[in-house]
PDB file of C-alpha atoms in Angstrom:
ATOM      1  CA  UNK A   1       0.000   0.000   0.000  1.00 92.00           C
ATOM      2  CA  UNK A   2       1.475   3.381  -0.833  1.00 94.00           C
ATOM      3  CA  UNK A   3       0.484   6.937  -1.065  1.00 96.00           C
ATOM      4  CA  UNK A   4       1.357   9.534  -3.337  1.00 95.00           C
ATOM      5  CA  UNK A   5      -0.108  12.649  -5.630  1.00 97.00           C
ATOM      6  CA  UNK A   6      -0.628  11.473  -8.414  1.00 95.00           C
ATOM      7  CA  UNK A   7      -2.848  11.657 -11.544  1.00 95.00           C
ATOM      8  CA  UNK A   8      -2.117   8.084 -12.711  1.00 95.00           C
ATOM      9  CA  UNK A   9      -0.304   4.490 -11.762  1.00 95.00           C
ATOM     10  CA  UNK A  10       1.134   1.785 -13.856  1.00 94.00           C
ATOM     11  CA  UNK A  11       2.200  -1.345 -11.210  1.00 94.00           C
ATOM     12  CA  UNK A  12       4.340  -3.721 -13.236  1.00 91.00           C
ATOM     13  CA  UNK A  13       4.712  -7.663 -11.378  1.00 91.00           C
ATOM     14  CA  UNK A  14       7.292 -10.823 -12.137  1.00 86.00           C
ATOM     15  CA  UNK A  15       4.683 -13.045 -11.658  1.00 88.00           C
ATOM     16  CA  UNK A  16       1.272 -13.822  -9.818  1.00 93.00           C
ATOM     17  CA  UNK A  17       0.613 -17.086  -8.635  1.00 92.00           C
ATOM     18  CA  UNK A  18      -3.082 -17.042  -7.896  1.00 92.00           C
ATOM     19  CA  UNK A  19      -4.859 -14.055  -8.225  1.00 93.00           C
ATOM     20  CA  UNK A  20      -4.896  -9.955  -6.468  1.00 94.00           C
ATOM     21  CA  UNK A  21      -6.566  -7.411  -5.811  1.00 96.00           C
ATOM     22  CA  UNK A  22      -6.169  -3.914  -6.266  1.00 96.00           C
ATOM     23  CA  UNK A  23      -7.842  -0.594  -4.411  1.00 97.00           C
ATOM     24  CA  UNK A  24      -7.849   2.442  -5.353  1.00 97.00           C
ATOM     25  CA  UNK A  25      -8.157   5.108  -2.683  1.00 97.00           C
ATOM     26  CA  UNK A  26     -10.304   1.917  -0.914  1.00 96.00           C
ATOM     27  CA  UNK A  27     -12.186   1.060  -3.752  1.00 97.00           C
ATOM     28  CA  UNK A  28     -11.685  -2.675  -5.297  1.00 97.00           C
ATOM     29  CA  UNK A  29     -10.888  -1.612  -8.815  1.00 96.00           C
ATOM     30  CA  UNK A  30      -9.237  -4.465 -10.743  1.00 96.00           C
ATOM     31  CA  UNK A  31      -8.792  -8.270  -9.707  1.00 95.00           C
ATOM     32  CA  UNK A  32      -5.816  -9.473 -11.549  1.00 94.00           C
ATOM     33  CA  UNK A  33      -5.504 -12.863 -12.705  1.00 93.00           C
ATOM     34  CA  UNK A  34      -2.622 -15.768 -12.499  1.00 93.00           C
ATOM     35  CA  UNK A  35       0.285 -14.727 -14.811  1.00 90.00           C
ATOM     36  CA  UNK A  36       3.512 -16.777 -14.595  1.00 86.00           C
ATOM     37  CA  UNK A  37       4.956 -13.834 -16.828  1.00 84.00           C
ATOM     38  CA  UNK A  38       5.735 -10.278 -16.057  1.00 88.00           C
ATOM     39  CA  UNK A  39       2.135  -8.396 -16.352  1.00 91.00           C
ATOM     40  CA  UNK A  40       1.268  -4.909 -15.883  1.00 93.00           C
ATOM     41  CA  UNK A  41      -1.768  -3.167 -14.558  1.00 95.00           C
ATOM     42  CA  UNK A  42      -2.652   0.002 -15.118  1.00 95.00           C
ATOM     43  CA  UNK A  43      -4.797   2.837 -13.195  1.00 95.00           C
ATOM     44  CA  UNK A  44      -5.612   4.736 -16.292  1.00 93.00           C
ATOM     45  CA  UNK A  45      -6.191   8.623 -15.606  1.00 94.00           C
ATOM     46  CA  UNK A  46      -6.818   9.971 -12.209  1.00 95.00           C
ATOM     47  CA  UNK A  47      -7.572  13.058 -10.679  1.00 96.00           C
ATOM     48  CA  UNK A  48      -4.298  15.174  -9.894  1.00 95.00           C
ATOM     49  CA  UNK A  49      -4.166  14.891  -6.155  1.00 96.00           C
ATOM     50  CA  UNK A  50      -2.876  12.383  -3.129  1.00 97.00           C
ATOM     51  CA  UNK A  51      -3.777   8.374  -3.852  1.00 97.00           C
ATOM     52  CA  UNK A  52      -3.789   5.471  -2.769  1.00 97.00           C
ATOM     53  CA  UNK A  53      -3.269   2.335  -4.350  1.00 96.00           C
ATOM     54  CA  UNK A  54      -3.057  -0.930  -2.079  1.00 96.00           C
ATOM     55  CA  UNK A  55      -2.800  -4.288  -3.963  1.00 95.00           C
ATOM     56  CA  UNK A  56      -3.438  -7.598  -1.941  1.00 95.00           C
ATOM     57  CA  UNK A  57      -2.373 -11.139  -3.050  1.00 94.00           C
ATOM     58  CA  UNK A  58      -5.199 -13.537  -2.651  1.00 93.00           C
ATOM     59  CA  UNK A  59      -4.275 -17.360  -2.394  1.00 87.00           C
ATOM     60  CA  UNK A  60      -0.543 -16.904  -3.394  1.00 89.00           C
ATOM     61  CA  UNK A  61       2.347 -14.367  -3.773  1.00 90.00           C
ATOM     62  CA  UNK A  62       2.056 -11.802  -6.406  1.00 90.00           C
ATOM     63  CA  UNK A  63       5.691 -10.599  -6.800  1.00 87.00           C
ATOM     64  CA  UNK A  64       6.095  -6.719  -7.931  1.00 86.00           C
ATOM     65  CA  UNK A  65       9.102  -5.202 -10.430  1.00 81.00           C
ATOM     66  CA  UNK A  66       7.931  -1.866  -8.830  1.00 85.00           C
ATOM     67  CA  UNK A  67       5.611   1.374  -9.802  1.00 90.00           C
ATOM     68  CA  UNK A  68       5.455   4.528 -12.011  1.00 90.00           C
ATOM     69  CA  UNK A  69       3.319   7.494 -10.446  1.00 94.00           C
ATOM     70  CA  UNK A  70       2.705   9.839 -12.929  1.00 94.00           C
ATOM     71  CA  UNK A  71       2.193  13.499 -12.559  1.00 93.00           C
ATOM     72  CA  UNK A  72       1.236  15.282 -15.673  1.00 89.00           C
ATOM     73  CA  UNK A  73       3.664  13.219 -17.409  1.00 85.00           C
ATOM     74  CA  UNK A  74       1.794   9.695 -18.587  1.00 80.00           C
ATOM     75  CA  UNK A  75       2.532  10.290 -22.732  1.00 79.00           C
ATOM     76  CA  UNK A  76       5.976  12.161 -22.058  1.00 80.00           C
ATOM     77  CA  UNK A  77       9.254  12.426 -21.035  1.00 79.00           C
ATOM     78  CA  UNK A  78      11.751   9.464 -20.429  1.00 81.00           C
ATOM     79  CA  UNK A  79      10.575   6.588 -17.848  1.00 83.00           C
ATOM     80  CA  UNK A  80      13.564   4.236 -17.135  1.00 84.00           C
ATOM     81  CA  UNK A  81      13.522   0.313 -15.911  1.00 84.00           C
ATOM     82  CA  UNK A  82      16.123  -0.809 -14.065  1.00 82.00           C
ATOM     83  CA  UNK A  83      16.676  -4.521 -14.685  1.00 80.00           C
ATOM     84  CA  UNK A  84      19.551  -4.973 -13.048  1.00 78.00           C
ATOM     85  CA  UNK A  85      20.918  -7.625 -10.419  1.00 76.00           C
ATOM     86  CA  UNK A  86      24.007  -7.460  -8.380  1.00 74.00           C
ATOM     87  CA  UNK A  87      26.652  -9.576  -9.279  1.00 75.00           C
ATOM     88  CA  UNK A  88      24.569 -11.028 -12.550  1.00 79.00           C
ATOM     89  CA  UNK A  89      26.161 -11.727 -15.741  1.00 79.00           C
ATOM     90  CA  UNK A  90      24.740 -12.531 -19.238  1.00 83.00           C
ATOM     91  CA  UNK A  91      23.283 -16.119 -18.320  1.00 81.00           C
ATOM     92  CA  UNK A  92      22.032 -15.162 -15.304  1.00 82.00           C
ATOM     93  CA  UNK A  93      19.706 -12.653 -16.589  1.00 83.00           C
ATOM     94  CA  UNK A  94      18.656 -15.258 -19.387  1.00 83.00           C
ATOM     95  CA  UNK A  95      17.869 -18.320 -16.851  1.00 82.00           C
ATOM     96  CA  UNK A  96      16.163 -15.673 -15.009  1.00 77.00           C
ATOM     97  CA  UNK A  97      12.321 -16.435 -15.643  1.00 66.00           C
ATOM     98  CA  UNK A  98      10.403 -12.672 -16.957  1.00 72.00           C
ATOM     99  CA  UNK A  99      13.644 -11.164 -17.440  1.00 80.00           C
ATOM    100  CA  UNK A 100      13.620 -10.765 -21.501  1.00 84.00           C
ATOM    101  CA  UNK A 101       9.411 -11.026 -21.091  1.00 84.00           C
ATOM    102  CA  UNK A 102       9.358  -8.027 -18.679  1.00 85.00           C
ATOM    103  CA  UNK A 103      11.834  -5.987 -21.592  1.00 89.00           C
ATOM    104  CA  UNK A 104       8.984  -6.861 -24.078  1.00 88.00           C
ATOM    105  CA  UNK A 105       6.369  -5.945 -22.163  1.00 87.00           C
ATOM    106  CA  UNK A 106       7.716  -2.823 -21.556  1.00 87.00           C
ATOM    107  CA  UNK A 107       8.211  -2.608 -25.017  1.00 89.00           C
ATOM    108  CA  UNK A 108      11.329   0.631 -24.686  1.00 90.00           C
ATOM    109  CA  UNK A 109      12.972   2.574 -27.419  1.00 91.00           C
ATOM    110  CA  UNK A 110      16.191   1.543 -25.801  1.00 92.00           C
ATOM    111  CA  UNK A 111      18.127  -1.106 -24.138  1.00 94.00           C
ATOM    112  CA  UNK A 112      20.942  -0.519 -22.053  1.00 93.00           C
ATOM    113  CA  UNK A 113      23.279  -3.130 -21.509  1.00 92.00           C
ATOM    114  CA  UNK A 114      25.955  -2.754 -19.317  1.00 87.00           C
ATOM    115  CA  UNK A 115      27.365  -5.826 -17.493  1.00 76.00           C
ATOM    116  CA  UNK A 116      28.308  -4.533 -13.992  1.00 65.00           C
ATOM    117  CA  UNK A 117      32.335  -4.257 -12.390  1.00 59.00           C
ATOM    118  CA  UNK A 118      30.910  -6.198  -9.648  1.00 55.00           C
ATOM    119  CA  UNK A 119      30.035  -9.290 -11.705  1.00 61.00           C
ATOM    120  CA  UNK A 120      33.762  -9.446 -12.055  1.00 48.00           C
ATOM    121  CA  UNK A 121      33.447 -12.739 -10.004  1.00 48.00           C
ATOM    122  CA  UNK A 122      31.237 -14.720 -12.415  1.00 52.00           C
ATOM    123  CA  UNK A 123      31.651 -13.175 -15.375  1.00 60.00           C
ATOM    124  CA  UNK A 124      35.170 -11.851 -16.336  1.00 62.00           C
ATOM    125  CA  UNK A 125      36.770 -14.648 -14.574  1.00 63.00           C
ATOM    126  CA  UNK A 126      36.750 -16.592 -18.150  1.00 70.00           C
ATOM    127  CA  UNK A 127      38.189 -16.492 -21.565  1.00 81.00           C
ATOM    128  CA  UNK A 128      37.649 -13.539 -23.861  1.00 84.00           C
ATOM    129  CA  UNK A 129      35.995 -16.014 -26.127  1.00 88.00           C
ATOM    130  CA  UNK A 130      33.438 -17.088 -23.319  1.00 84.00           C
ATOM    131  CA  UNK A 131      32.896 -13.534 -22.285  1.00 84.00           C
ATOM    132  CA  UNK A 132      32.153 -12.137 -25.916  1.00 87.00           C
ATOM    133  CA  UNK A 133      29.999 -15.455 -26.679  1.00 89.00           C
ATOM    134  CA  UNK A 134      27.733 -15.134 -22.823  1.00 87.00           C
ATOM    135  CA  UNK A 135      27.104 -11.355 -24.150  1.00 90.00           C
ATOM    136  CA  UNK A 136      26.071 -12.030 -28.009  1.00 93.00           C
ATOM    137  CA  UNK A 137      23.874 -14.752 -26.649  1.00 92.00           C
ATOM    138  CA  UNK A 138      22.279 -11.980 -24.457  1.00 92.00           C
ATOM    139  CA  UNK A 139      21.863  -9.058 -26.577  1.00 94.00           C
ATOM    140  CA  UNK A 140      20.347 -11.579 -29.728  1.00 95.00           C
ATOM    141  CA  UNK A 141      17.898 -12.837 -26.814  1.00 93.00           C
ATOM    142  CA  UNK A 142      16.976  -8.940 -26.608  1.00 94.00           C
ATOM    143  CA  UNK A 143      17.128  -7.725 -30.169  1.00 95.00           C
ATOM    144  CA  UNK A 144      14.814 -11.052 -31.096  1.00 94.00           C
ATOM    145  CA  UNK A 145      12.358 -10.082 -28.329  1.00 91.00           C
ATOM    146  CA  UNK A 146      11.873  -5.799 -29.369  1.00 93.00           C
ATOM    147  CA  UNK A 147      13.566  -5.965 -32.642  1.00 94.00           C
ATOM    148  CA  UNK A 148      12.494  -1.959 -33.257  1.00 93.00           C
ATOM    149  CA  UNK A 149      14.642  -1.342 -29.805  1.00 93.00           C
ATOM    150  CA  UNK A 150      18.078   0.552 -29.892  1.00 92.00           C
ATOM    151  CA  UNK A 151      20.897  -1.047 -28.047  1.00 94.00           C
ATOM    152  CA  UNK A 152      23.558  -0.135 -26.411  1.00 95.00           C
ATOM    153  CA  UNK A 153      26.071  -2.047 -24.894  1.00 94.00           C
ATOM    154  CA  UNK A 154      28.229  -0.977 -22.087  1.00 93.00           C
ATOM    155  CA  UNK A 155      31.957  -1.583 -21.503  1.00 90.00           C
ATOM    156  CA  UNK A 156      32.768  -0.884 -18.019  1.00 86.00           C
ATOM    157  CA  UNK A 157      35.901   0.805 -16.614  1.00 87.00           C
ATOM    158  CA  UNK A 158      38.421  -1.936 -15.088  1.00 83.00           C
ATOM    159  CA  UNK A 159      38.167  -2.128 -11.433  1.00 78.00           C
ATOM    160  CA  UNK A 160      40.795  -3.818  -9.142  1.00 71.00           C
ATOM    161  CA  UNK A 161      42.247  -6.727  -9.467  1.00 70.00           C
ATOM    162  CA  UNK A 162      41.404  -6.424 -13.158  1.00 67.00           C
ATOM    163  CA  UNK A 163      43.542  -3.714 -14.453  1.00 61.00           C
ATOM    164  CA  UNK A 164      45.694  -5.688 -16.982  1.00 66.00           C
ATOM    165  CA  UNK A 165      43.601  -7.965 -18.628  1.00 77.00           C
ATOM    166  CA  UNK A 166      40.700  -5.885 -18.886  1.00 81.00           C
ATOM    167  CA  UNK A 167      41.544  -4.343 -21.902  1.00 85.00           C
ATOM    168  CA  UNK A 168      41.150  -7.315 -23.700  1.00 87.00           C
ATOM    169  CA  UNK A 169      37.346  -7.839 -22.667  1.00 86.00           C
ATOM    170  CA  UNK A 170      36.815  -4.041 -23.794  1.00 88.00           C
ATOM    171  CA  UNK A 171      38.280  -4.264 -27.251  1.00 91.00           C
ATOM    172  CA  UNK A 172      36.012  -7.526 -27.006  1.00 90.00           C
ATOM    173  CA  UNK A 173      33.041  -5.866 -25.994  1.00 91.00           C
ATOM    174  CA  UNK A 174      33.746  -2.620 -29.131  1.00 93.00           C
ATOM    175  CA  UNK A 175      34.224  -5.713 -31.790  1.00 94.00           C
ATOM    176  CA  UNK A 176      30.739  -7.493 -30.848  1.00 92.00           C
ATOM    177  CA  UNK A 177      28.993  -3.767 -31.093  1.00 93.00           C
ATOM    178  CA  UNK A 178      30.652  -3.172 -34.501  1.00 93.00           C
ATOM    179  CA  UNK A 179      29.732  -6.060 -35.849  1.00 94.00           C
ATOM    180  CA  UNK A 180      25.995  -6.653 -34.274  1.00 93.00           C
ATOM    181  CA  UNK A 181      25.123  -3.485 -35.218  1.00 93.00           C
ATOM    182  CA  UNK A 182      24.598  -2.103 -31.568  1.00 94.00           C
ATOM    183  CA  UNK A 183      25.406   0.904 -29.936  1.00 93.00           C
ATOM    184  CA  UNK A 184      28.252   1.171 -28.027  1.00 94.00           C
ATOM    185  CA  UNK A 185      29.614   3.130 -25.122  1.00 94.00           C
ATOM    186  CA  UNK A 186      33.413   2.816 -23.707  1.00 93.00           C
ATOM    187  CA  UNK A 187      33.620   3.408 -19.819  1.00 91.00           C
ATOM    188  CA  UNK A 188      36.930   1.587 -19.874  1.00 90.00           C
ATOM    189  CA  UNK A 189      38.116   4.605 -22.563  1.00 91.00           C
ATOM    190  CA  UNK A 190      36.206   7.572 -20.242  1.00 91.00           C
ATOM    191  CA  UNK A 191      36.750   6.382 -16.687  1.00 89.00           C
ATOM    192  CA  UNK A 192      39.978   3.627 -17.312  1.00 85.00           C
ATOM    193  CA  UNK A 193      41.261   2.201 -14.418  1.00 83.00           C
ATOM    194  CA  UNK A 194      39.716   2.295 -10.386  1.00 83.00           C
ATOM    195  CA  UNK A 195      41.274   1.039  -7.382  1.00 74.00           C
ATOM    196  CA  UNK A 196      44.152   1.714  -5.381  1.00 69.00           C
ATOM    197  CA  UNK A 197      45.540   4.199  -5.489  1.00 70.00           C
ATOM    198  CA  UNK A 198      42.338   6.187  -6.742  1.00 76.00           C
ATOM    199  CA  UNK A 199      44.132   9.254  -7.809  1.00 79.00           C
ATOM    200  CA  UNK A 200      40.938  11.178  -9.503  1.00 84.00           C
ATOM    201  CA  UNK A 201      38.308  10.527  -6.976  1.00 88.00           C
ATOM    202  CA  UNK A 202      36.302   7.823  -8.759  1.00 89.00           C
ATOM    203  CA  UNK A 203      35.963   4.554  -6.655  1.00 87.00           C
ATOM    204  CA  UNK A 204      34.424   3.675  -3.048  1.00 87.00           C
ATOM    205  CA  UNK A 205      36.822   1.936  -0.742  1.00 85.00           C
ATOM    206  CA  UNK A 206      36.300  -1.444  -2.357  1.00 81.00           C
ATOM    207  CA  UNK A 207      37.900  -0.394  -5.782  1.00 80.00           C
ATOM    208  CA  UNK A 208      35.240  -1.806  -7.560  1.00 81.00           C
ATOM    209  CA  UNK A 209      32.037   0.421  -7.094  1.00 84.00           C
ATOM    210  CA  UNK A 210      32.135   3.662  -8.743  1.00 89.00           C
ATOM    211  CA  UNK A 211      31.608   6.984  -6.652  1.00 92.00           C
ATOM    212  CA  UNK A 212      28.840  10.263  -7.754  1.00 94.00           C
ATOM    213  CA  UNK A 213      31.773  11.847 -10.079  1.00 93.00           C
ATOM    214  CA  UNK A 214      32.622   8.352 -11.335  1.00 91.00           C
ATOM    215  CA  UNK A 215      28.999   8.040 -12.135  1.00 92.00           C
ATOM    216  CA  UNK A 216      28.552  10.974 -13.810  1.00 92.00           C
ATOM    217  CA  UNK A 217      31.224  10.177 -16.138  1.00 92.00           C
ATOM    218  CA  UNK A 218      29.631   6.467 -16.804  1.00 92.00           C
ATOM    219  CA  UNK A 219      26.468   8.784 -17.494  1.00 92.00           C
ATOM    220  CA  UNK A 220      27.570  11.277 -19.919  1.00 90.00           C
ATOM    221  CA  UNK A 221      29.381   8.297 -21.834  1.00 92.00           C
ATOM    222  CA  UNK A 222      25.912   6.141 -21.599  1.00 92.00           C
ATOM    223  CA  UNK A 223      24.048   9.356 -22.765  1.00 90.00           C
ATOM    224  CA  UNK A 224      26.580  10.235 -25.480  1.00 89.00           C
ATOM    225  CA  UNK A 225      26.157   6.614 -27.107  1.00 90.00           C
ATOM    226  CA  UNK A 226      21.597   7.015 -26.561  1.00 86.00           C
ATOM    227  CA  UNK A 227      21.632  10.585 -27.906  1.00 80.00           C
ATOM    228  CA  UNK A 228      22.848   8.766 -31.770  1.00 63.00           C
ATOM    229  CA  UNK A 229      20.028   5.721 -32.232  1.00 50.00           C
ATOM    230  CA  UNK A 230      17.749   7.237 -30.701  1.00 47.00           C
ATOM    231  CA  UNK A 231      16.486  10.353 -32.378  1.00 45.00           C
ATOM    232  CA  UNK A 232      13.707  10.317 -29.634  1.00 40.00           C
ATOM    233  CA  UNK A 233      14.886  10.793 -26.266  1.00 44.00           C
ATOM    234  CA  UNK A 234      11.318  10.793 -24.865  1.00 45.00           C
ATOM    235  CA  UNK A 235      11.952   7.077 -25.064  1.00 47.00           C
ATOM    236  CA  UNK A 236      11.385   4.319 -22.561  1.00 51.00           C
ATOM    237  CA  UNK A 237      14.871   3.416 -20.818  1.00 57.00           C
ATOM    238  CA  UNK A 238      15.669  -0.152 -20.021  1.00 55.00           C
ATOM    239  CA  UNK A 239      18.400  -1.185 -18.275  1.00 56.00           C
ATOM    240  CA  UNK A 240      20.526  -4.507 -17.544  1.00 54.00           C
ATOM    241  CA  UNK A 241      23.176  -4.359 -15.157  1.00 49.00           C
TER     242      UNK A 241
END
């Protein structure tokens, strides 16, 4: 249950085992069905003011991605997803069940793929061959499921305990952009190397995770790479991580 003004709600759910309900300002508006797929209900327009929306699961969990609350902003302006999962790499987000069904339901403009520093453990700890290969499987999976979707794919800066072999995985990551076609945007070019010693302020204590100014440089690179295939930014966001 949640308050907030409002003129409009969109609830998006992984999956609902048996069926839910859902009030609005304590009046039973929808009853939402079993979906073992990511569905999405929505509240429609709503008088601008303070709401709220409680949804109940009846007989077995229904499992939430999250909300939107609108505010004069339902058919504009640039609504981001955040897909990601800490410490998941490319297979993980494919044996994930909704993960590519959620990215078609929410049908974006643009898909965002960075594969995160801190899946360092699972993912980078291969060949260069494996690496490139777990990625091309993911972003086909993607480009098959919203085929009219922009991507971008993400190479991230090199973080400790990575700093000389992560080049290779970058030039990796550029080739498979090239040649799929994709987007690309190069943190490991912008940001380089974090860890100790941190000499330009861009890494938390464990060398890995990137700081605010660290971020703001990942951003402007991200943004840089969005702002060519996508000639409108009031897009839909996705974004893997």
């Amino acid at each position: 249950e949640h308050t907030e003004t409002c003129d409009g709600v969109d609830v998006y759910f992984a999956s609902i085992a048996s069926t839910c309900t859902v009030h609005v300002d304590g009046v039973l508006t929808a009853t939402l069905t079993a979906s073992a797929v990511p569905t999405v209900w929505s509240s429609g327009a709503l008088s601008s003011g303070s709401h709220t929306i409680k949804v109940t699961a009846v007989g077995g969990a229904a499992v939430p991605y999250g909300s939107y609350w609108y505010l004069g902003n339902r058919t504009s302006g640039v609504r981001v997803h955040n897909g990601g999962h800490s410490g998941y790499g490319p297979s993980d987000h494919l044996a994930t069940v909704g993960t590519i069904e959620h990215i078609a339901l929410v049908d974006p403009d643009c898909v965002i793929v960075p594969i995160g520093a801190a899946s360092g453990g699972t993912v980078f700890s291969g060949t260069v061959a494996a690496y490139t290969s777990s990625i091309e499987t993911l972003l086909e999976a993607i480009a098959a499921e919203v085929p009219s979707a922009s991507i971008v794919h993400v190479a991230e800066h090199a973080f400790t305990g990575k700093g000389a072999t992560w080049p290779a995985y970058a030039a990796a990551s550029r080739a498979l952009a090239v040649d799929g076609g994709y987007g690309f945007a190069d943190c490991y070019e912008t940001i380089g190397y974090v860890g100790s010693p941190d000499t330009y302020g861009l890494s938390l204590a464990d060398g890995v995770h990137l700081t605010a100014k660290g971020m703001r440089i990942m951003a402007d690179t991200i943004l840089g790479a969005i702002v060519g295939p996508v000639a409108r930014m009031e897009a839909a966001l996705y974004a893997l991580a």
